[in-house]
């Protein structure tokens, strides 16, 4: 049994239940991290803790309580129309992964990207997106977009630091990622299908929200953004 499953057991496997919502992490190919891949940073604690908060805040949502990670080529991926990814500065998709993820997104899937920093990692993501979704433009999302107001009203894009820098009081940035951005990709019908959180780390704020030394303003903002992403995805 993998170490993370010993620490965070799943009493009910997602294959055995039908729920309205699953917080699903994309297990993509890329550089190794702690014996797995860069996709697994903060996994599964960030996912589990986000679901705890989500269930409290959206108590009518029929959600699967535990973590759920899937490869792009998993034939059951279409059961889970919400995907989350981190550390995409190290992502290196195979062609079969690109083809499967392209079908998923164009068929109505919603992908949230988080926790990558600086110009080098942005260049890697930009290259991957150009191969994954050729011809689709990445645009800055303005604060009047409905995704910032579908449950909580988010009036400012905060830069959320990793746990160590948050507890120490800063700096909030990593490498040359001084300014946080929320960007997106729309399909031909104007549906937002990819949300990109660059130069920020929402996942660490979910993961360490219970730590009394981690600044509450960052975890509060991260949960607001995460809840909005889920509400938007479920209603569009």
Backbone as CSV, one residue per row, in Angstrom:
resi,resn,N_x,N_y,N_z,CA_x,CA_y,CA_z,C_x,C_y,C_z
1,UNK,0.847,-1.193,0.000,0.000,0.000,0.000,0.886,1.249,0.000
2,UNK,0.614,2.233,-0.869,1.401,3.466,-0.861,1.339,4.160,0.494
3,UNK,2.421,4.895,0.824,2.506,5.566,2.118,1.336,6.509,2.345
4,UNK,0.923,7.280,1.306,-0.147,8.251,1.498,-1.470,7.557,1.808
5,UNK,-1.656,6.327,1.316,-2.893,5.619,1.620,-2.895,5.093,3.049
6,UNK,-1.718,4.831,3.601,-1.653,4.409,5.002,-1.989,5.573,5.927
7,UNK,-1.566,6.777,5.544,-1.832,7.952,6.380,-3.224,8.528,6.137
8,UNK,-3.723,8.413,4.917,-5.034,8.965,4.551,-5.860,7.871,3.878
9,UNK,-6.306,6.870,4.637,-7.063,5.783,4.009,-8.398,6.275,3.465
10,UNK,-8.847,5.631,2.402,-10.155,5.937,1.822,-11.129,4.831,2.224
11,UNK,-12.010,5.088,3.190,-12.949,4.042,3.602,-13.858,3.591,2.467
12,UNK,-14.165,4.488,1.555,-15.030,4.157,0.424,-14.296,4.523,-0.857
13,UNK,-14.054,3.552,-1.697,-13.363,3.799,-2.957,-14.293,4.536,-3.918
14,UNK,-13.774,5.510,-4.689,-14.633,6.250,-5.622,-15.270,5.362,-6.679
15,UNK,-14.682,4.196,-6.936,-15.272,3.280,-7.908,-16.583,2.671,-7.398
16,UNK,-16.767,2.701,-6.074,-17.908,2.019,-5.475,-19.064,2.944,-5.118
17,UNK,-18.937,4.233,-5.386,-19.978,5.175,-4.998,-20.304,6.098,-6.165
18,UNK,-21.485,6.654,-6.127,-21.878,7.683,-7.079,-22.136,8.957,-6.297
19,UNK,-21.391,9.996,-6.615,-21.539,11.279,-5.957,-21.697,12.371,-7.011
20,UNK,-22.203,13.509,-6.570,-22.386,14.637,-7.479,-21.060,15.290,-7.825
21,UNK,-20.134,15.288,-6.870,-18.864,15.979,-7.088,-17.714,15.177,-6.493
22,UNK,-16.611,15.109,-7.255,-15.359,14.513,-6.807,-14.248,15.535,-7.052
23,UNK,-13.475,15.821,-6.034,-12.291,16.654,-6.235,-11.205,15.724,-6.768
24,UNK,-10.895,15.862,-8.043,-10.033,14.896,-8.732,-8.724,15.544,-9.137
25,UNK,-7.624,14.936,-8.727,-6.299,15.438,-9.072,-5.770,14.680,-10.293
26,UNK,-5.213,15.433,-11.238,-4.660,14.834,-12.443,-3.250,14.315,-12.159
27,UNK,-3.065,13.024,-12.328,-1.748,12.396,-12.171,-1.079,12.363,-13.546
28,UNK,-0.320,13.406,-13.842,0.289,13.547,-15.174,1.741,13.099,-15.140
29,UNK,2.315,12.892,-16.304,3.729,12.543,-16.371,4.568,13.806,-16.252
30,UNK,5.703,13.657,-15.593,6.580,14.804,-15.370,7.757,14.383,-14.520
31,UNK,8.479,15.341,-13.967,9.675,15.024,-13.197,9.298,14.350,-11.883
32,UNK,10.177,13.473,-11.369,9.853,12.733,-10.148,9.841,13.631,-8.917
33,UNK,9.000,13.244,-7.967,8.914,13.952,-6.682,8.572,12.925,-5.620
34,UNK,9.514,12.689,-4.693,9.295,11.767,-3.584,8.797,10.405,-4.075
35,UNK,9.394,9.930,-5.184,9.053,8.615,-5.675,7.825,8.559,-6.551
36,UNK,7.122,9.690,-6.710,5.962,9.693,-7.592,6.247,10.708,-8.695
37,UNK,5.438,11.737,-8.827,5.665,12.746,-9.841,5.349,14.107,-9.279
38,UNK,5.675,15.148,-10.043,5.407,16.504,-9.567,3.923,16.750,-9.353
39,UNK,3.071,15.947,-9.987,1.625,16.069,-9.791,1.216,15.868,-8.339
40,UNK,2.056,15.159,-7.552,1.654,14.696,-6.223,2.054,15.634,-5.094
41,UNK,2.600,16.804,-5.408,2.983,17.747,-4.350,1.747,18.109,-3.522
42,UNK,1.894,18.030,-2.203,0.826,18.326,-1.229,-0.306,17.301,-1.243
43,UNK,-0.130,16.220,-1.976,-1.164,15.192,-2.078,-0.926,14.107,-1.033
44,UNK,-1.964,13.598,-0.375,-3.369,13.956,-0.545,-3.913,14.938,0.489
45,UNK,-3.034,15.431,1.400,-3.556,16.239,2.509,-4.298,17.470,2.028
46,UNK,-3.736,18.190,1.034,-4.406,19.401,0.547,-5.796,19.065,0.018
47,UNK,-5.910,17.964,-0.709,-7.188,17.564,-1.291,-8.206,17.207,-0.206
48,UNK,-7.752,16.424,0.778,-8.640,15.992,1.858,-9.120,17.190,2.664
49,UNK,-8.202,18.091,2.993,-8.591,19.244,3.811,-9.490,20.204,3.037
50,UNK,-9.246,20.348,1.742,-10.145,21.187,0.967,-11.553,20.611,0.971
51,UNK,-11.665,19.297,0.845,-12.988,18.678,0.848,-13.691,18.851,2.191
52,UNK,-12.943,18.843,3.280,-13.552,19.088,4.596,-14.185,20.472,4.625
53,UNK,-13.438,21.475,4.178,-13.971,22.833,4.139,-15.110,22.986,3.150
54,UNK,-14.960,22.364,1.979,-15.988,22.475,0.953,-17.317,21.908,1.441
55,UNK,-17.256,20.768,2.104,-18.486,20.141,2.596,-19.168,20.999,3.662
56,UNK,-18.385,21.706,4.448,-18.976,22.597,5.460,-19.607,23.822,4.818
57,UNK,-18.938,24.354,3.813,-19.401,25.593,3.191,-20.529,25.356,2.194
58,UNK,-20.510,24.213,1.529,-21.563,23.857,0.574,-22.245,22.583,1.086
59,UNK,-23.009,22.723,2.136,-23.522,21.538,2.821,-24.571,20.783,2.019
60,UNK,-25.062,21.375,0.933,-26.024,20.670,0.084,-25.348,19.913,-1.063
61,UNK,-24.031,20.069,-1.183,-23.317,19.411,-2.269,-23.051,17.954,-1.915
62,UNK,-23.487,17.058,-2.762,-23.266,15.630,-2.572,-21.867,15.297,-3.079
63,UNK,-20.881,15.415,-2.188,-19.478,15.317,-2.593,-18.811,14.092,-1.975
64,UNK,-17.900,13.523,-2.725,-17.045,12.442,-2.233,-16.036,13.038,-1.268
65,UNK,-15.891,12.451,-0.096,-15.135,13.075,0.996,-13.627,12.945,0.870
66,UNK,-13.135,12.075,0.041,-11.732,11.719,0.095,-11.014,12.111,-1.202
67,UNK,-9.757,11.749,-1.293,-8.978,12.119,-2.474,-9.286,11.178,-3.630
68,UNK,-9.066,11.690,-4.839,-9.354,10.918,-6.044,-8.378,11.372,-7.119
69,UNK,-7.372,10.585,-7.408,-6.388,10.954,-8.432,-6.543,10.034,-9.635
70,UNK,-6.416,10.615,-10.817,-6.629,9.894,-12.064,-5.602,10.302,-13.092
71,UNK,-5.198,9.353,-13.901,-4.373,9.658,-15.070,-5.273,10.154,-16.199
72,UNK,-4.696,10.954,-17.079,-5.472,11.484,-18.202,-6.019,10.377,-19.088
73,UNK,-5.301,9.265,-19.152,-5.708,8.169,-20.021,-6.664,7.199,-19.333
74,UNK,-7.028,7.465,-18.095,-7.982,6.610,-17.383,-9.317,6.632,-18.120
75,UNK,-9.865,5.479,-18.521,-11.135,5.494,-19.250,-12.299,6.039,-18.431
76,UNK,-12.156,6.086,-17.107,-13.220,6.621,-16.255,-13.081,8.117,-15.994
77,UNK,-12.097,8.771,-16.609,-11.874,10.187,-16.314,-13.119,11.032,-16.566
78,UNK,-13.905,10.666,-17.560,-15.082,11.464,-17.904,-16.154,11.425,-16.817
79,UNK,-16.024,10.520,-15.857,-16.920,10.525,-14.692,-16.663,11.724,-13.793
80,UNK,-15.498,12.346,-13.943,-15.033,13.355,-12.988,-14.728,14.657,-13.731
81,UNK,-15.719,15.516,-13.925,-15.534,16.691,-14.789,-14.773,17.849,-14.141
82,UNK,-14.195,17.645,-12.944,-13.391,18.682,-12.297,-12.010,18.095,-12.035
83,UNK,-10.962,18.754,-12.575,-9.576,18.315,-12.391,-8.757,19.416,-11.741
84,UNK,-7.782,19.004,-10.919,-6.880,19.934,-10.247,-5.451,19.459,-10.485
85,UNK,-4.553,20.409,-10.767,-3.143,20.083,-10.998,-2.237,21.108,-10.341
86,UNK,-1.063,20.642,-9.903,-0.048,21.526,-9.334,1.289,21.268,-10.023
87,UNK,2.230,22.201,-9.794,3.617,22.064,-10.244,3.725,21.753,-11.735
88,UNK,2.910,22.440,-12.526,2.908,22.173,-13.966,4.137,22.730,-14.665
89,UNK,4.963,23.460,-13.940,6.247,23.854,-14.496,7.138,22.660,-14.772
90,UNK,6.777,21.506,-14.204,7.535,20.269,-14.429,6.719,19.241,-15.195
91,UNK,5.576,19.653,-15.722,4.720,18.730,-16.457,5.311,18.455,-17.837
92,UNK,5.276,17.187,-18.252,5.750,16.795,-19.578,4.827,15.695,-20.070
93,UNK,3.727,16.073,-20.697,2.706,15.123,-21.104,3.160,14.277,-22.284
94,UNK,2.781,13.018,-22.237,2.939,12.157,-23.403,1.835,12.484,-24.412
95,UNK,2.007,12.052,-25.639,1.004,12.369,-26.655,-0.331,11.713,-26.354
96,UNK,-0.322,10.500,-25.784,-1.601,9.866,-25.453,-2.305,10.608,-24.316
97,UNK,-1.531,11.187,-23.392,-2.129,12.001,-22.337,-2.741,13.273,-22.927
98,UNK,-2.012,13.901,-23.846,-2.542,15.118,-24.473,-3.853,14.832,-25.195
99,UNK,-3.875,13.766,-25.963,-5.077,13.442,-26.737,-6.262,13.187,-25.811
100,UNK,-6.034,12.452,-24.726,-7.125,12.139,-23.798,-7.599,13.384,-23.069
101,UNK,-6.657,14.219,-22.610,-7.023,15.425,-21.882,-7.705,16.431,-22.807
102,UNK,-7.293,16.493,-24.056,-7.951,17.372,-25.032,-9.409,16.958,-25.225
103,UNK,-9.646,15.669,-25.391,-11.026,15.180,-25.527,-11.851,15.519,-24.288
104,UNK,-11.247,15.332,-23.144,-11.924,15.602,-21.866,-12.334,17.069,-21.757
105,UNK,-11.423,17.974,-22.037,-11.709,19.404,-21.904,-12.727,19.876,-22.938
106,UNK,-12.579,19.457,-24.162,-13.490,19.908,-25.212,-14.878,19.296,-25.063
107,UNK,-14.971,18.207,-24.311,-16.272,17.581,-24.056,-16.982,18.169,-22.846
108,UNK,-16.343,19.130,-22.147,-17.006,19.771,-21.018,-16.251,19.726,-19.715
109,UNK,-15.053,19.140,-19.709,-14.261,19.076,-18.484,-13.748,20.447,-18.059
110,UNK,-13.417,20.565,-16.773,-12.949,21.822,-16.188,-11.659,21.527,-15.437
111,UNK,-10.615,22.296,-15.717,-9.271,22.018,-15.193,-8.754,23.240,-14.443
112,UNK,-8.403,23.058,-13.168,-7.823,24.115,-12.332,-6.346,23.815,-12.146
113,UNK,-5.501,24.777,-12.503,-4.048,24.652,-12.395,-3.568,25.596,-11.301
114,UNK,-2.618,25.127,-10.472,-2.213,25.864,-9.276,-0.745,25.564,-8.961
115,UNK,-0.152,26.424,-8.132,1.153,26.191,-7.511,2.273,25.967,-8.515
116,UNK,2.568,26.992,-9.302,3.789,27.007,-10.098,4.217,28.464,-10.217
117,UNK,5.518,28.675,-10.366,6.076,29.997,-10.117,7.105,30.394,-11.169
118,UNK,7.066,31.669,-11.535,8.127,32.265,-12.307,8.053,32.026,-13.803
119,UNK,8.933,32.735,-14.507,8.878,32.759,-15.967,9.268,31.427,-16.585
120,UNK,10.221,30.697,-15.973,10.635,29.419,-16.551,9.486,28.423,-16.493
121,UNK,8.809,28.322,-15.358,7.709,27.369,-15.232,6.520,27.791,-16.096
122,UNK,6.300,29.099,-16.221,5.238,29.545,-17.123,5.546,29.120,-18.562
123,UNK,6.801,29.270,-18.977,7.173,28.895,-20.345,6.916,27.416,-20.595
124,UNK,7.168,26.574,-19.588,6.910,25.151,-19.754,5.416,24.876,-19.906
125,UNK,4.598,25.520,-19.054,3.155,25.327,-19.179,2.650,25.839,-20.518
126,UNK,3.146,26.994,-20.930,2.710,27.582,-22.205,3.006,26.625,-23.364
127,UNK,4.182,26.026,-23.317,4.526,25.050,-24.363,3.572,23.862,-24.310
128,UNK,3.325,23.330,-23.109,2.438,22.171,-22.992,1.022,22.503,-23.477
129,UNK,0.526,23.687,-23.137,-0.815,24.070,-23.563,-0.902,24.250,-25.075
130,UNK,0.180,24.736,-25.683,0.166,24.920,-27.135,0.081,23.581,-27.858
131,UNK,0.601,22.536,-27.237,0.509,21.196,-27.820,-0.820,20.529,-27.465
132,UNK,-1.303,20.814,-26.278,-2.549,20.219,-25.813,-3.770,20.830,-26.498
133,UNK,-3.801,22.164,-26.555,-4.940,22.889,-27.117,-4.454,23.898,-28.155
134,UNK,-3.946,23.426,-29.271,-3.418,24.367,-30.278,-4.518,25.290,-30.801
135,UNK,-4.170,26.564,-30.888,-5.125,27.549,-31.389,-5.984,28.189,-30.323
136,UNK,-5.904,27.711,-29.084,-6.687,28.293,-27.999,-5.812,29.272,-27.206
137,UNK,-6.320,30.454,-26.983,-5.552,31.532,-26.367,-5.683,31.500,-24.846
138,UNK,-4.578,31.771,-24.171,-4.593,31.972,-22.728,-4.803,33.460,-22.467
139,UNK,-5.815,33.785,-21.650,-6.138,35.185,-21.397,-6.191,35.449,-19.896
140,UNK,-5.942,36.695,-19.538,-6.089,37.112,-18.140,-7.577,37.204,-17.819
141,UNK,-7.975,36.673,-16.666,-9.368,36.771,-16.243,-9.550,38.045,-15.421
142,UNK,-10.452,38.914,-15.858,-10.709,40.147,-15.113,-11.577,39.840,-13.905
143,UNK,-11.493,40.700,-12.906,-12.213,40.473,-11.656,-13.717,40.595,-11.795
144,UNK,-14.209,41.031,-12.948,-15.659,41.046,-13.138,-16.173,39.743,-13.758
145,UNK,-15.271,38.786,-13.996,-15.728,37.506,-14.534,-16.562,36.781,-13.468
146,UNK,-17.618,36.070,-13.878,-18.493,35.397,-12.907,-17.791,34.406,-11.991
147,UNK,-16.646,33.863,-12.388,-15.988,32.883,-11.532,-15.539,33.498,-10.213
148,UNK,-15.351,34.814,-10.187,-14.951,35.493,-8.956,-16.145,35.901,-8.094
149,UNK,-17.354,35.624,-8.565,-18.538,36.122,-7.844,-19.674,35.104,-7.771
150,UNK,-19.425,33.855,-8.163,-20.522,32.889,-8.221,-20.925,32.358,-6.860
151,UNK,-20.092,32.520,-5.846,-20.467,32.182,-4.462,-19.919,33.252,-3.523
152,UNK,-18.609,33.399,-3.503,-17.969,34.504,-2.781,-17.628,35.615,-3.768
153,UNK,-17.607,36.840,-3.286,-17.142,37.967,-4.089,-15.658,38.166,-3.820
154,UNK,-14.848,37.805,-4.772,-13.399,37.980,-4.678,-13.046,39.275,-5.383
155,UNK,-12.542,40.229,-4.636,-12.277,41.567,-5.182,-10.806,41.827,-5.437
156,UNK,-9.935,40.888,-5.034,-8.490,41.092,-5.164,-7.817,39.744,-5.344
157,UNK,-6.823,39.687,-6.224,-6.029,38.479,-6.411,-4.853,38.533,-5.443
158,UNK,-4.869,37.646,-4.442,-3.783,37.585,-3.472,-2.715,36.598,-3.935
159,UNK,-1.500,36.855,-3.509,-0.433,35.884,-3.722,-0.340,35.031,-2.464
160,UNK,-0.630,33.745,-2.602,-0.638,32.823,-1.464,0.720,32.133,-1.405
161,UNK,1.463,32.304,-0.301,2.792,31.706,-0.196,2.733,30.250,0.254
162,UNK,3.839,29.540,0.066,3.932,28.199,0.624,3.970,28.284,2.144
163,UNK,3.802,27.157,2.799,3.625,27.160,4.252,4.826,27.743,4.980
164,UNK,6.038,27.416,4.528,7.220,27.920,5.215,7.316,29.428,5.150
165,UNK,7.133,29.986,3.973,7.214,31.438,3.822,6.022,32.128,4.469
166,UNK,4.859,31.485,4.460,3.704,32.069,5.124,3.909,32.182,6.619
167,UNK,4.431,31.132,7.232,4.644,31.125,8.677,5.738,32.116,9.074
168,UNK,6.772,32.242,8.221,7.874,33.165,8.534,7.516,34.621,8.282
169,UNK,6.393,34.871,7.627,6.005,36.247,7.335,6.469,36.745,5.986
170,UNK,6.882,35.859,5.119,7.268,36.247,3.765,8.691,35.868,3.449
171,UNK,9.118,36.169,2.222,8.329,36.808,1.159,7.241,35.872,0.636
172,UNK,6.298,36.416,-0.071,5.207,35.600,-0.592,5.545,34.978,-1.936
173,UNK,6.547,35.484,-2.624,6.841,35.013,-3.980,7.946,33.960,-3.963
174,UNK,8.061,33.258,-5.083,9.150,32.318,-5.323,9.762,32.623,-6.684
175,UNK,11.095,32.436,-6.759,11.844,32.714,-7.985,11.532,34.133,-8.482
176,UNK,11.157,34.303,-9.760,10.831,35.642,-10.243,9.317,35.811,-10.388
177,UNK,8.559,35.036,-9.617,7.101,35.106,-9.688,6.540,36.120,-8.717
178,UNK,6.786,37.383,-8.975,6.435,38.434,-8.022,4.947,38.787,-8.042
179,UNK,4.285,38.585,-9.165,2.899,39.041,-9.320,1.972,37.849,-9.558
180,UNK,0.923,37.683,-8.758,-0.014,36.578,-8.981,-0.954,36.875,-10.139
181,UNK,-1.335,35.831,-10.839,-2.255,35.955,-11.963,-3.298,34.846,-11.900
182,UNK,-4.488,35.154,-12.407,-5.490,34.126,-12.686,-5.828,34.256,-14.165
183,UNK,-5.483,33.235,-14.922,-5.675,33.239,-16.363,-6.597,32.089,-16.762
184,UNK,-7.060,32.114,-17.993,-7.998,31.087,-18.409,-7.941,30.794,-19.886
185,UNK,-8.566,29.683,-20.256,-8.743,29.293,-21.655,-10.222,28.991,-21.855
186,UNK,-10.797,29.567,-22.897,-12.205,29.376,-23.229,-12.324,28.501,-24.469
187,UNK,-13.423,27.745,-24.554,-13.673,26.984,-25.770,-14.378,27.860,-26.809
188,UNK,-14.756,27.280,-27.935,-15.358,28.056,-29.028,-16.699,28.675,-28.646
189,UNK,-17.368,28.102,-27.654,-18.668,28.618,-27.220,-18.560,29.604,-26.065
190,UNK,-17.328,29.955,-25.694,-17.136,30.902,-24.605,-17.172,30.281,-23.225
191,UNK,-17.134,28.950,-23.146,-17.113,28.278,-21.843,-15.681,28.261,-21.309
192,UNK,-15.516,28.678,-20.080,-14.211,28.628,-19.436,-13.896,27.176,-19.092
193,UNK,-12.820,26.644,-19.669,-12.510,25.233,-19.437,-11.201,25.013,-18.689
194,UNK,-10.332,26.036,-18.629,-9.080,25.934,-17.878,-8.896,27.214,-17.071
195,UNK,-8.606,27.080,-15.777,-8.281,28.215,-14.913,-6.856,28.019,-14.411
196,UNK,-6.033,29.028,-14.569,-4.605,28.940,-14.264,-4.262,29.931,-13.155
197,UNK,-3.853,29.415,-12.008,-3.398,30.237,-10.887,-1.868,30.206,-10.882
198,UNK,-1.268,31.296,-11.333,0.187,31.355,-11.513,0.784,32.284,-10.462
199,UNK,1.953,31.915,-9.954,2.647,32.670,-8.910,1.816,32.742,-7.627
200,UNK,1.255,31.607,-7.256,0.474,31.505,-6.029,0.319,30.025,-5.700
201,UNK,-0.073,29.718,-4.461,-0.137,28.326,-4.013,-1.376,28.112,-3.153
202,UNK,-2.528,27.993,-3.804,-3.770,27.780,-3.066,-3.724,26.466,-2.289
203,UNK,-3.111,25.442,-2.877,-3.087,24.130,-2.251,-2.407,24.111,-0.905
204,UNK,-1.314,24.863,-0.742,-0.644,24.915,0.558,-1.544,25.571,1.600
205,UNK,-2.306,26.571,1.195,-3.220,27.234,2.136,-4.339,26.288,2.567
206,UNK,-4.813,25.427,1.665,-5.784,24.404,2.077,-5.120,23.409,3.020
207,UNK,-3.925,22.981,2.651,-3.254,21.926,3.402,-2.924,22.348,4.831
208,UNK,-2.578,23.618,5.027,-2.117,24.087,6.332,-3.096,25.042,6.987
209,UNK,-4.338,25.007,6.567,-5.328,25.941,7.117,-5.505,25.766,8.614
210,UNK,-5.264,24.553,9.125,-5.461,24.315,10.563,-4.252,24.735,11.400
211,UNK,-3.150,25.103,10.748,-1.936,25.506,11.469,-2.113,26.921,12.009
212,UNK,-2.008,27.081,13.320,-2.252,28.391,13.931,-1.244,29.446,13.495
213,UNK,-0.111,29.021,12.936,0.905,29.972,12.517,0.772,30.372,11.058
214,UNK,-0.056,29.658,10.313,-0.239,30.020,8.904,-1.281,31.137,8.818
215,UNK,-0.975,32.260,8.150,-1.868,33.430,8.163,-3.257,33.108,7.615
216,UNK,-4.264,33.450,8.387,-5.639,33.093,8.038,-6.101,33.810,6.773
217,UNK,-5.551,34.982,6.481,-6.018,35.699,5.292,-5.689,34.933,4.020
218,UNK,-4.613,34.154,4.042,-4.272,33.362,2.864,-5.170,32.132,2.753
219,UNK,-5.389,31.432,3.863,-6.256,30.255,3.804,-7.696,30.656,3.516
220,UNK,-8.142,31.786,4.056,-9.489,32.274,3.802,-9.668,32.552,2.303
221,UNK,-8.717,33.246,1.716,-8.777,33.556,0.287,-8.738,32.270,-0.545
222,UNK,-7.860,31.333,-0.188,-7.720,30.105,-0.961,-9.013,29.294,-0.952
223,UNK,-9.673,29.241,0.195,-10.944,28.515,0.247,-12.016,29.238,-0.562
224,UNK,-12.039,30.556,-0.512,-13.009,31.286,-1.321,-12.805,30.988,-2.805
225,UNK,-11.560,31.020,-3.241,-11.278,30.737,-4.648,-11.658,29.302,-4.998
226,UNK,-11.282,28.351,-4.159,-11.589,26.963,-4.432,-13.080,26.691,-4.498
227,UNK,-13.833,27.254,-3.555,-15.281,27.078,-3.562,-15.878,27.690,-4.823
228,UNK,-15.421,28.880,-5.193,-15.916,29.497,-6.426,-15.627,28.629,-7.650
229,UNK,-14.439,28.035,-7.706,-14.105,27.176,-8.842,-15.091,26.006,-8.930
230,UNK,-15.383,25.404,-7.796,-16.290,24.252,-7.785,-17.703,24.671,-8.178
231,UNK,-18.189,25.752,-7.591,-19.548,26.219,-7.899,-19.645,26.578,-9.371
232,UNK,-18.649,27.275,-9.890,-18.667,27.653,-11.302,-18.662,26.420,-12.195
233,UNK,-17.774,25.479,-11.887,-17.680,24.285,-12.716,-18.978,23.491,-12.693
234,UNK,-19.608,23.397,-11.525,-20.831,22.606,-11.390,-22.042,23.274,-12.019
235,UNK,-21.963,24.591,-12.226,-23.117,25.326,-12.748,-22.930,25.776,-14.189
236,UNK,-21.799,25.460,-14.797,-21.553,25.827,-16.199,-21.145,24.574,-16.970
